[in-house]
Short mmCIF file of C-alpha atoms in Angstrom, two decimals:
data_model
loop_
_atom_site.label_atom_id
_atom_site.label_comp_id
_atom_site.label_asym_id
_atom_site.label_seq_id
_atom_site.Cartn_x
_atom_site.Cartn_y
_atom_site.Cartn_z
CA UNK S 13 -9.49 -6.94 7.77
CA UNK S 14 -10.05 -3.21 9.53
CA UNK S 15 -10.12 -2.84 13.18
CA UNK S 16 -13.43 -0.63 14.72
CA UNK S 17 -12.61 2.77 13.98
CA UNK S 18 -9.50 2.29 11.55
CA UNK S 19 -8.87 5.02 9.22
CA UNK S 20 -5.23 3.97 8.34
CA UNK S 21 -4.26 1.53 5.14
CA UNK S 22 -4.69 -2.38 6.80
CA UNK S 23 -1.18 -4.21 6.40
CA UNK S 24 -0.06 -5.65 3.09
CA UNK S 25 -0.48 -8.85 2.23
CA UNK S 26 0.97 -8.61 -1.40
CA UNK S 27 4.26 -6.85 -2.53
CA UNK S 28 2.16 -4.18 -4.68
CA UNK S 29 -0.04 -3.48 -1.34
CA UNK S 30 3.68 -2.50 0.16
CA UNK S 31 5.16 -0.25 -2.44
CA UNK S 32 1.35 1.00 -2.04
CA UNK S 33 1.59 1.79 1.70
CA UNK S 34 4.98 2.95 1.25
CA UNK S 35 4.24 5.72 -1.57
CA UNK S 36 1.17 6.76 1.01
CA UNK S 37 3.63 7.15 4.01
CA UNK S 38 5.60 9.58 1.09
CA UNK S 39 2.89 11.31 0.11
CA UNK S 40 1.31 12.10 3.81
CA UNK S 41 4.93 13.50 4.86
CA UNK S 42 5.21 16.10 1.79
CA UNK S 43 1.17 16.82 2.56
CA UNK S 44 2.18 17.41 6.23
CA UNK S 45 5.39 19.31 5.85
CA UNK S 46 3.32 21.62 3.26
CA UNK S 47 0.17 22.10 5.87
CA UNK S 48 3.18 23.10 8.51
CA UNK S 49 4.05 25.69 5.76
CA UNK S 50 0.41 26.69 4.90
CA UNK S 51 -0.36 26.97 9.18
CA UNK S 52 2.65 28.89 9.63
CA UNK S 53 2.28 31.44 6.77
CA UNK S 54 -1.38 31.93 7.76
CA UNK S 55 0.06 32.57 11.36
CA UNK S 56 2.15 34.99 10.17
CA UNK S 57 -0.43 36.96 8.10
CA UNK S 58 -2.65 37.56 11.02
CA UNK S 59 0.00 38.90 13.02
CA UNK S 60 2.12 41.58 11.00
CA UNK S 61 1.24 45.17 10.83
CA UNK S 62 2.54 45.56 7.20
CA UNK S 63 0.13 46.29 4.26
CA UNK S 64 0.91 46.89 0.95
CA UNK S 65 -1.98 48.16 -1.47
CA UNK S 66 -0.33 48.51 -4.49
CA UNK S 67 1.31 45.62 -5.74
CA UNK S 68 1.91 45.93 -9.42
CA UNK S 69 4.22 42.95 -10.01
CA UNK S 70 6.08 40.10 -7.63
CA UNK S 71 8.58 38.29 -10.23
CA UNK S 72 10.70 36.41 -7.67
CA UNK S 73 7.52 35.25 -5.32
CA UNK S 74 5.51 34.22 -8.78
CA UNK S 75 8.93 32.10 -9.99
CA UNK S 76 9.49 30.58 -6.29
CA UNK S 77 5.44 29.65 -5.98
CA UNK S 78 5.27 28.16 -9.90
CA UNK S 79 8.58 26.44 -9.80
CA UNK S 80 8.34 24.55 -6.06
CA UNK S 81 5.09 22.89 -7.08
CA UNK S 82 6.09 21.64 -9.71
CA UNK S 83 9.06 20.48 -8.10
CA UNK S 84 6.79 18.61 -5.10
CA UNK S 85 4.29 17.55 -8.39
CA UNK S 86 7.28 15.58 -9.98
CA UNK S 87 8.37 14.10 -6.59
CA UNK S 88 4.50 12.52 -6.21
CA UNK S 89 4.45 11.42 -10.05
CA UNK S 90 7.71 9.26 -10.06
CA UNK S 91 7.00 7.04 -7.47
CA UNK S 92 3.50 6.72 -8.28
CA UNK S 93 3.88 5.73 -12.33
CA UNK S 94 6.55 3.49 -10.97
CA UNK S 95 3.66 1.46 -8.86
CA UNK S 96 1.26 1.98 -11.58
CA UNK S 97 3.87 0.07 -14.16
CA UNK S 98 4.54 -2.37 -11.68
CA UNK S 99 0.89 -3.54 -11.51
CA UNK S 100 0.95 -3.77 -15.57
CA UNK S 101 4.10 -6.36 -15.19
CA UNK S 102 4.03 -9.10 -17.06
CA UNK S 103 3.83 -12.24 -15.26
CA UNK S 104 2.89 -15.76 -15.72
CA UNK S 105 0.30 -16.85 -13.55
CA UNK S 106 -0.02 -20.24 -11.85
CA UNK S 107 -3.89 -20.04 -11.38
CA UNK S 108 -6.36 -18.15 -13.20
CA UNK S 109 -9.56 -17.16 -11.42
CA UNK S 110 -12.90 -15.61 -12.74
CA UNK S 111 -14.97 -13.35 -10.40
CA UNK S 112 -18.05 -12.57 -11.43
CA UNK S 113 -20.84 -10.21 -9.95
CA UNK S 114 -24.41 -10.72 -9.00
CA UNK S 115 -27.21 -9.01 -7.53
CA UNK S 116 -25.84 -9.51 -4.67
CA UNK S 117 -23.39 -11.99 -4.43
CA UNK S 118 -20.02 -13.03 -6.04
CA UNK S 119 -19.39 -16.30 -8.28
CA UNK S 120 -16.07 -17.63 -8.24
CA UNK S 121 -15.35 -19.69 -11.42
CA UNK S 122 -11.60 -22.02 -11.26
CA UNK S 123 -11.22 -22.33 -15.25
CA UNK S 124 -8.30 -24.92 -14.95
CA UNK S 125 -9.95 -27.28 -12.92
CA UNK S 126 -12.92 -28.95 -13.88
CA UNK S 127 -16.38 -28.75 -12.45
CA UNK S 128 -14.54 -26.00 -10.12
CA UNK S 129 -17.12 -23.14 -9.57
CA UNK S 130 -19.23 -21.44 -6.53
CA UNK S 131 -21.34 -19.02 -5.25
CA UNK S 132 -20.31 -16.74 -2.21
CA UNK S 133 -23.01 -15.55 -0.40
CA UNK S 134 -22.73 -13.23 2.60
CA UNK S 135 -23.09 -15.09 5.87
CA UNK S 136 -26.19 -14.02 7.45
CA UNK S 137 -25.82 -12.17 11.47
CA UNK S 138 -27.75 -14.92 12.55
CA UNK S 139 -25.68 -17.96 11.41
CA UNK S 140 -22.45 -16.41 12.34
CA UNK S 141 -20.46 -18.99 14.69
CA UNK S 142 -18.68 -16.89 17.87
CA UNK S 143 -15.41 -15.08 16.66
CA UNK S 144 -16.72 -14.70 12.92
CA UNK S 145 -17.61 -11.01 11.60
CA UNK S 146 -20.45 -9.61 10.85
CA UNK S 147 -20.99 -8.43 7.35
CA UNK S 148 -17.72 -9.96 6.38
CA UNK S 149 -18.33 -13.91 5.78
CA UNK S 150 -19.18 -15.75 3.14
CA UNK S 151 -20.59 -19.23 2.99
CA UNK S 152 -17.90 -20.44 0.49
CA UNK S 153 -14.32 -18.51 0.65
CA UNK S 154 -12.22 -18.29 -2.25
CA UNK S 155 -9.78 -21.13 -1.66
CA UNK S 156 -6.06 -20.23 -3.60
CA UNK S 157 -2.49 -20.94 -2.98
CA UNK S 158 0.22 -18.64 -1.56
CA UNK S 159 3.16 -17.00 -2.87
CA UNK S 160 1.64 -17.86 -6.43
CA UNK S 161 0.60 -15.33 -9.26
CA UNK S 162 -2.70 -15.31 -9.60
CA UNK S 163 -4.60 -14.10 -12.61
CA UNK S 164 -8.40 -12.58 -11.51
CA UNK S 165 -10.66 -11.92 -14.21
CA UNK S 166 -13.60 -9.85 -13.22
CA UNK S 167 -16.68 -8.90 -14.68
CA UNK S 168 -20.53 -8.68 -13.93
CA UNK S 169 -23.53 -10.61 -14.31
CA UNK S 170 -25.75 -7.52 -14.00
CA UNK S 171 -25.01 -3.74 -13.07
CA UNK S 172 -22.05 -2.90 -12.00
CA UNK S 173 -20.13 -4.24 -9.18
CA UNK S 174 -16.12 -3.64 -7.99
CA UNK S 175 -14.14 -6.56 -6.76
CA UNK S 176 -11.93 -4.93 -3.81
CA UNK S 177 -9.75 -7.26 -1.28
CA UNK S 178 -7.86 -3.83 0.57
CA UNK S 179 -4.78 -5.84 2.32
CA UNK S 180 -3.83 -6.98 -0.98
CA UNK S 181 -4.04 -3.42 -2.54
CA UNK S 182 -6.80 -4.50 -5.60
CA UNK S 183 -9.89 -3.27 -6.58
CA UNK S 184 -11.14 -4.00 -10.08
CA UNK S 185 -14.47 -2.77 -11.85
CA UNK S 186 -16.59 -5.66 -12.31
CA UNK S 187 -18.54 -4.50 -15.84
CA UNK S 188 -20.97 -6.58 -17.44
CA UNK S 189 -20.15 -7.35 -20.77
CA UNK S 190 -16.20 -6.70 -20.02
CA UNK S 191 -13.33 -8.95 -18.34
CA UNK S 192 -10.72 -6.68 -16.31
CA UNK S 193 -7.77 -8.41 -15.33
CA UNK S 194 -5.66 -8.13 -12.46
CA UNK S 195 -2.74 -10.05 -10.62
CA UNK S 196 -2.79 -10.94 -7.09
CA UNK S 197 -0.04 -12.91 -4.88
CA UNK S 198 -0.18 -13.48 -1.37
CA UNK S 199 2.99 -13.55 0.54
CA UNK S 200 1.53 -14.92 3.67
CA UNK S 201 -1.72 -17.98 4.39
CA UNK S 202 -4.55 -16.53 6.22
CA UNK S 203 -7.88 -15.10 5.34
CA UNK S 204 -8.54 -12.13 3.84
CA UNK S 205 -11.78 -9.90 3.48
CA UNK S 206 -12.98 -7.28 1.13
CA UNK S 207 -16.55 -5.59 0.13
CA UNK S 208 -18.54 -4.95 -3.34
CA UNK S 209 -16.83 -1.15 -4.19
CA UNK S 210 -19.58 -0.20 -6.98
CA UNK S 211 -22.95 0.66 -5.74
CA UNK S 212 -25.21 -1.91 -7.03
CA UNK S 213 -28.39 -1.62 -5.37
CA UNK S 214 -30.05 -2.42 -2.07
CA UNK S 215 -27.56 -5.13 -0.87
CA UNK S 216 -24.27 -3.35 -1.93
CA UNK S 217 -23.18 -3.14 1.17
CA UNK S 218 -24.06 -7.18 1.83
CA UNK S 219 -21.74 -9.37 -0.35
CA UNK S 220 -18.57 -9.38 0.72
CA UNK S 221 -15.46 -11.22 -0.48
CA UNK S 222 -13.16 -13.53 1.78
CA UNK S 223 -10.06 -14.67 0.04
CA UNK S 224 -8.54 -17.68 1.94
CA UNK S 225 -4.69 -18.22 1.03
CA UNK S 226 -3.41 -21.37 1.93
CA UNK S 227 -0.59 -23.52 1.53
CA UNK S 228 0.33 -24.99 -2.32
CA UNK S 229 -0.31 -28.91 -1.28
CA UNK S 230 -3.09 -27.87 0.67
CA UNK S 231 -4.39 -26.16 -2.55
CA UNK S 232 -4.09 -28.92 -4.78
CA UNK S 233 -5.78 -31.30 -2.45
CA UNK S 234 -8.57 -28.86 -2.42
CA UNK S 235 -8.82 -28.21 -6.02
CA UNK S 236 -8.91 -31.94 -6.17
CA UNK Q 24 -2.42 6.54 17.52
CA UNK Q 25 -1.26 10.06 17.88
CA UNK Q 26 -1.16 11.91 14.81
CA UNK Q 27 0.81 15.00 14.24
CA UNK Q 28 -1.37 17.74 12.27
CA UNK Q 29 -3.99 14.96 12.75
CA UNK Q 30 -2.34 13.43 9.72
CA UNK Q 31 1.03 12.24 10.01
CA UNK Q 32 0.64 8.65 12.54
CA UNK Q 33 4.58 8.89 13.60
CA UNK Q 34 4.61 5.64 15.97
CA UNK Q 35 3.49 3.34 12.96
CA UNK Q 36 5.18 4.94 10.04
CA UNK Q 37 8.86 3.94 9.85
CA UNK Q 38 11.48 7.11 9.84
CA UNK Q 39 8.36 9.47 10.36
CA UNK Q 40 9.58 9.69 14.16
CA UNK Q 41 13.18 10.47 13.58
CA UNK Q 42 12.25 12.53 10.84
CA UNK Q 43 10.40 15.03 12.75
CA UNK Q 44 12.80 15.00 15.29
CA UNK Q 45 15.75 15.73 13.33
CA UNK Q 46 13.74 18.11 12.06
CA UNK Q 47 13.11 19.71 14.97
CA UNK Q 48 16.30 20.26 16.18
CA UNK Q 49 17.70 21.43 13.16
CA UNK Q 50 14.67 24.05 12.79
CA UNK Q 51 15.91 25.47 16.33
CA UNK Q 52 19.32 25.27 15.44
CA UNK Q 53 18.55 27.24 12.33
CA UNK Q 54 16.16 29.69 13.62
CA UNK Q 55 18.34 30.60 17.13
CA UNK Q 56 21.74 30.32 14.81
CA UNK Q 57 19.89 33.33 12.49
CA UNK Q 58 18.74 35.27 15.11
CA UNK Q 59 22.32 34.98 16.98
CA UNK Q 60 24.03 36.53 13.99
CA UNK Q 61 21.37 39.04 13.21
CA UNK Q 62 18.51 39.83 15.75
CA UNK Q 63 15.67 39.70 13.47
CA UNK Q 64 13.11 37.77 14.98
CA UNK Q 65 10.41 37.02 12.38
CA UNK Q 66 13.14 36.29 9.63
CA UNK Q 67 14.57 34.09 12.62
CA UNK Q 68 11.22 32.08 12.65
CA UNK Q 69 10.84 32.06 8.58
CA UNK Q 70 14.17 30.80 8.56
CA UNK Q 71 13.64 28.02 11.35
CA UNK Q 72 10.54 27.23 9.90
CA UNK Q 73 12.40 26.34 6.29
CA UNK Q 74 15.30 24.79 7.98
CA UNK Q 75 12.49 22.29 9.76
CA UNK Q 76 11.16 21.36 6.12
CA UNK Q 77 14.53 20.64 4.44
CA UNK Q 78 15.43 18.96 7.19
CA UNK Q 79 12.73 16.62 7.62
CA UNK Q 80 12.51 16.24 4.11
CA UNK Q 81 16.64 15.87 3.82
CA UNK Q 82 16.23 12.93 6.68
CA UNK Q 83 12.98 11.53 5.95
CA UNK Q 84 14.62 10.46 2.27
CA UNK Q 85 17.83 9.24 3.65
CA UNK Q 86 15.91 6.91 6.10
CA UNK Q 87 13.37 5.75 3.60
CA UNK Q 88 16.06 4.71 0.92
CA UNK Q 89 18.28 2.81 4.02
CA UNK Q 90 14.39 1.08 4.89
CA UNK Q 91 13.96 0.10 1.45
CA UNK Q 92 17.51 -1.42 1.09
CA UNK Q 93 17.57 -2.93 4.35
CA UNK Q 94 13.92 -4.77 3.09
CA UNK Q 95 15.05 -5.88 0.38
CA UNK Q 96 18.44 -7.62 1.53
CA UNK Q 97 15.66 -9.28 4.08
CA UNK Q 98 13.44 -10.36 1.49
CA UNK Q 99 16.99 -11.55 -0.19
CA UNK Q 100 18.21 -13.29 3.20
CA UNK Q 101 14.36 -15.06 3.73
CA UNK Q 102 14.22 -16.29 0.23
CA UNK Q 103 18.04 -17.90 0.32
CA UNK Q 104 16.79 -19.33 3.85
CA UNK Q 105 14.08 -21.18 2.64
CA UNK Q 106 16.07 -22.01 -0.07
CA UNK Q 107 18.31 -23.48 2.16
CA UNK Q 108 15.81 -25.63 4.05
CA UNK Q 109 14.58 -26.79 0.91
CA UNK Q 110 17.31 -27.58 -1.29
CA UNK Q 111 20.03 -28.80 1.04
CA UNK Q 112 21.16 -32.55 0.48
CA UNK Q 113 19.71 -32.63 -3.55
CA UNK Q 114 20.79 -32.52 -6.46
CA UNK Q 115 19.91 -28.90 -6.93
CA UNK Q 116 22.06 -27.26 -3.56
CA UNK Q 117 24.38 -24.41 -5.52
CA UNK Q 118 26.63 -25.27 -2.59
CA UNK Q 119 27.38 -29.30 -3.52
CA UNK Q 120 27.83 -28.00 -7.09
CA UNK Q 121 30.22 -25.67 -6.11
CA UNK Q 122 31.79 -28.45 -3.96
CA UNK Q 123 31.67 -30.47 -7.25
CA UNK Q 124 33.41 -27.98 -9.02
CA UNK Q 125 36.20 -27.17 -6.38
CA UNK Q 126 36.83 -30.72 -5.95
CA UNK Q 127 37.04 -31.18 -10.05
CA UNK Q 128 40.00 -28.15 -10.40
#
């Protein structure tokens, strides 16, 4: 989950949430090494003395100024489509899970298993045990297993709603009358938090989603 | 953290460090090597100021590709560990079948 005050990516819990954090990283060093260039050309226009008033054409400067950005456009793209096809992999998933959205809450449907569905309410302040978050926990956390693919189906009750756990790099439009699908996989056990990412009303901000990875057997005998 | 530009967090990101350090020095390099040869200061600077981007840029991609190699061969090494652990003594260890194997030539 993010610390007070974080404004950085939180660490990646799936292998998509890495290539993620490492395509940011690329991206923030071409942004800085262009704002260097940007700070120093600005520098350098408020101190010269030249002027020239009658420019009439600048071949060399318009070839150098089309050509490098296109250049730095092509270095973005590549990595980025690469990610982008990576998410659209083909892969066959162990589990599949349905999310669905409420006004204001998320249901959590286990189509494999029988009889295996819940609500997930937030956690109101006042029932929060000592070391618990506030505006984070749920009564019920979405048990699932671990190094496994997962297949998440979301979609909405009501109005719209967007399914978003950040460490493992998803966020899905929850649309009534549609099912999105998406893949998750968890490389390490622990719990996870995310928040409703489509304004939805009143209690948006107040139903979160706690994803709680644990260990295959453990899985099973909780399924069970 | 300390951010350069207020952007770039170089303790956390790996290679952003050395990057911008190489970087540095060949900038100065660059720029003072220019202005040895030819005394013009501001082309000096424009020229120190390019060297600093290709060579941040030159070192930032040599380090990332080694970081991505060097993560995957650990991914690689985890994987065959628990492999290892798991596997050893059964039927399915690749090293008793290639024991098998030896033993049957």
């Amino acid at each position: 989950m993010a610390t007070p005050a974080q404004l950085g990516l939180q660490n990646a819990t799936s292998p998509i949430m890495e290539e993620l954090i490492a395509f940011h990283d690329h991206a923030l060093m071409i942004i800085f090494l262009i704002s260097s260039l940007v700070l120093y050309i600005m520098s350098l226009m408020l101190t010269t003395k030249l002027t020239h008033t009658s420019t009439m054409n600048a071949q060399e400067i318009e070839m150098i100024w089309t050509i490098l950005p296109a250049i730095i456009l092509i270095m973005i793209a590549l990595p980025s489509l690469r990610i982008l096809y990576m998410t659209d992999e083909f892969i066959k998933p162990y589990l599949t899970l349905k999310a669905i959205g409420h006004q204001w809450y998320w249901s959590y449907e286990y189509s494999d298993y029988e009889d295996l569905a819940f609500d997930s309410y937030i956690m109101p302040t006042y029932f929060l045990e000592p070391g618990e978050f506030r505006l984070l926990e749920v009564d019920n956390r979405t048990t699932l297993p671990m190094e496994a693919d997962i297949r998440m189906l979301v979609s909405s009750h009501d109005v719209l709603h967007s399914w978003a756990v950040p460490s493992l790099g998803v966020k899905t439009d929850a649309i009534p009358g549609r099912l999105n699908q998406i893949t998750l996989a968890s490389m390490r056990p622990g719990l996870f938090y995310g928040q409703c990412s489509e304004i939805c009303g009143s209690n948006h901000s107040f139903m979160p989603i706690v994803l709680e990875f644990i260990y295959f057997q453990d899985f099973e005998v909780w399924a069970s | 953290p300390f951010k350069l530009l207020g952007i770039l967090d170089i303790e956390n990101i790996p290679c952003a460090r050395d990057s911008v350090l190489y970087g540095s020095l060949g900038s100065v390099v660059a720029g003072f090597g220019h202005f040895l040869f030819t005394s013009r200061i501001r082309r000096s600077c424009d020229v120190g100021v390019g060297g600093f981007i290709l060579v941040t840029l030159g070192c930032w991609f040599h380090c990332r590709y080694n970081y991505a190699k060097q993560k995957i061969q650990q991914r690689i090494t985890r994987q065959g560990m628990k492999n290892k652990l798991l596997y050893e003594g059964t039927h399915l260890d690749p090293e008793r079948k290639q024991n098998n194997r030896n033993s049957s030539n």
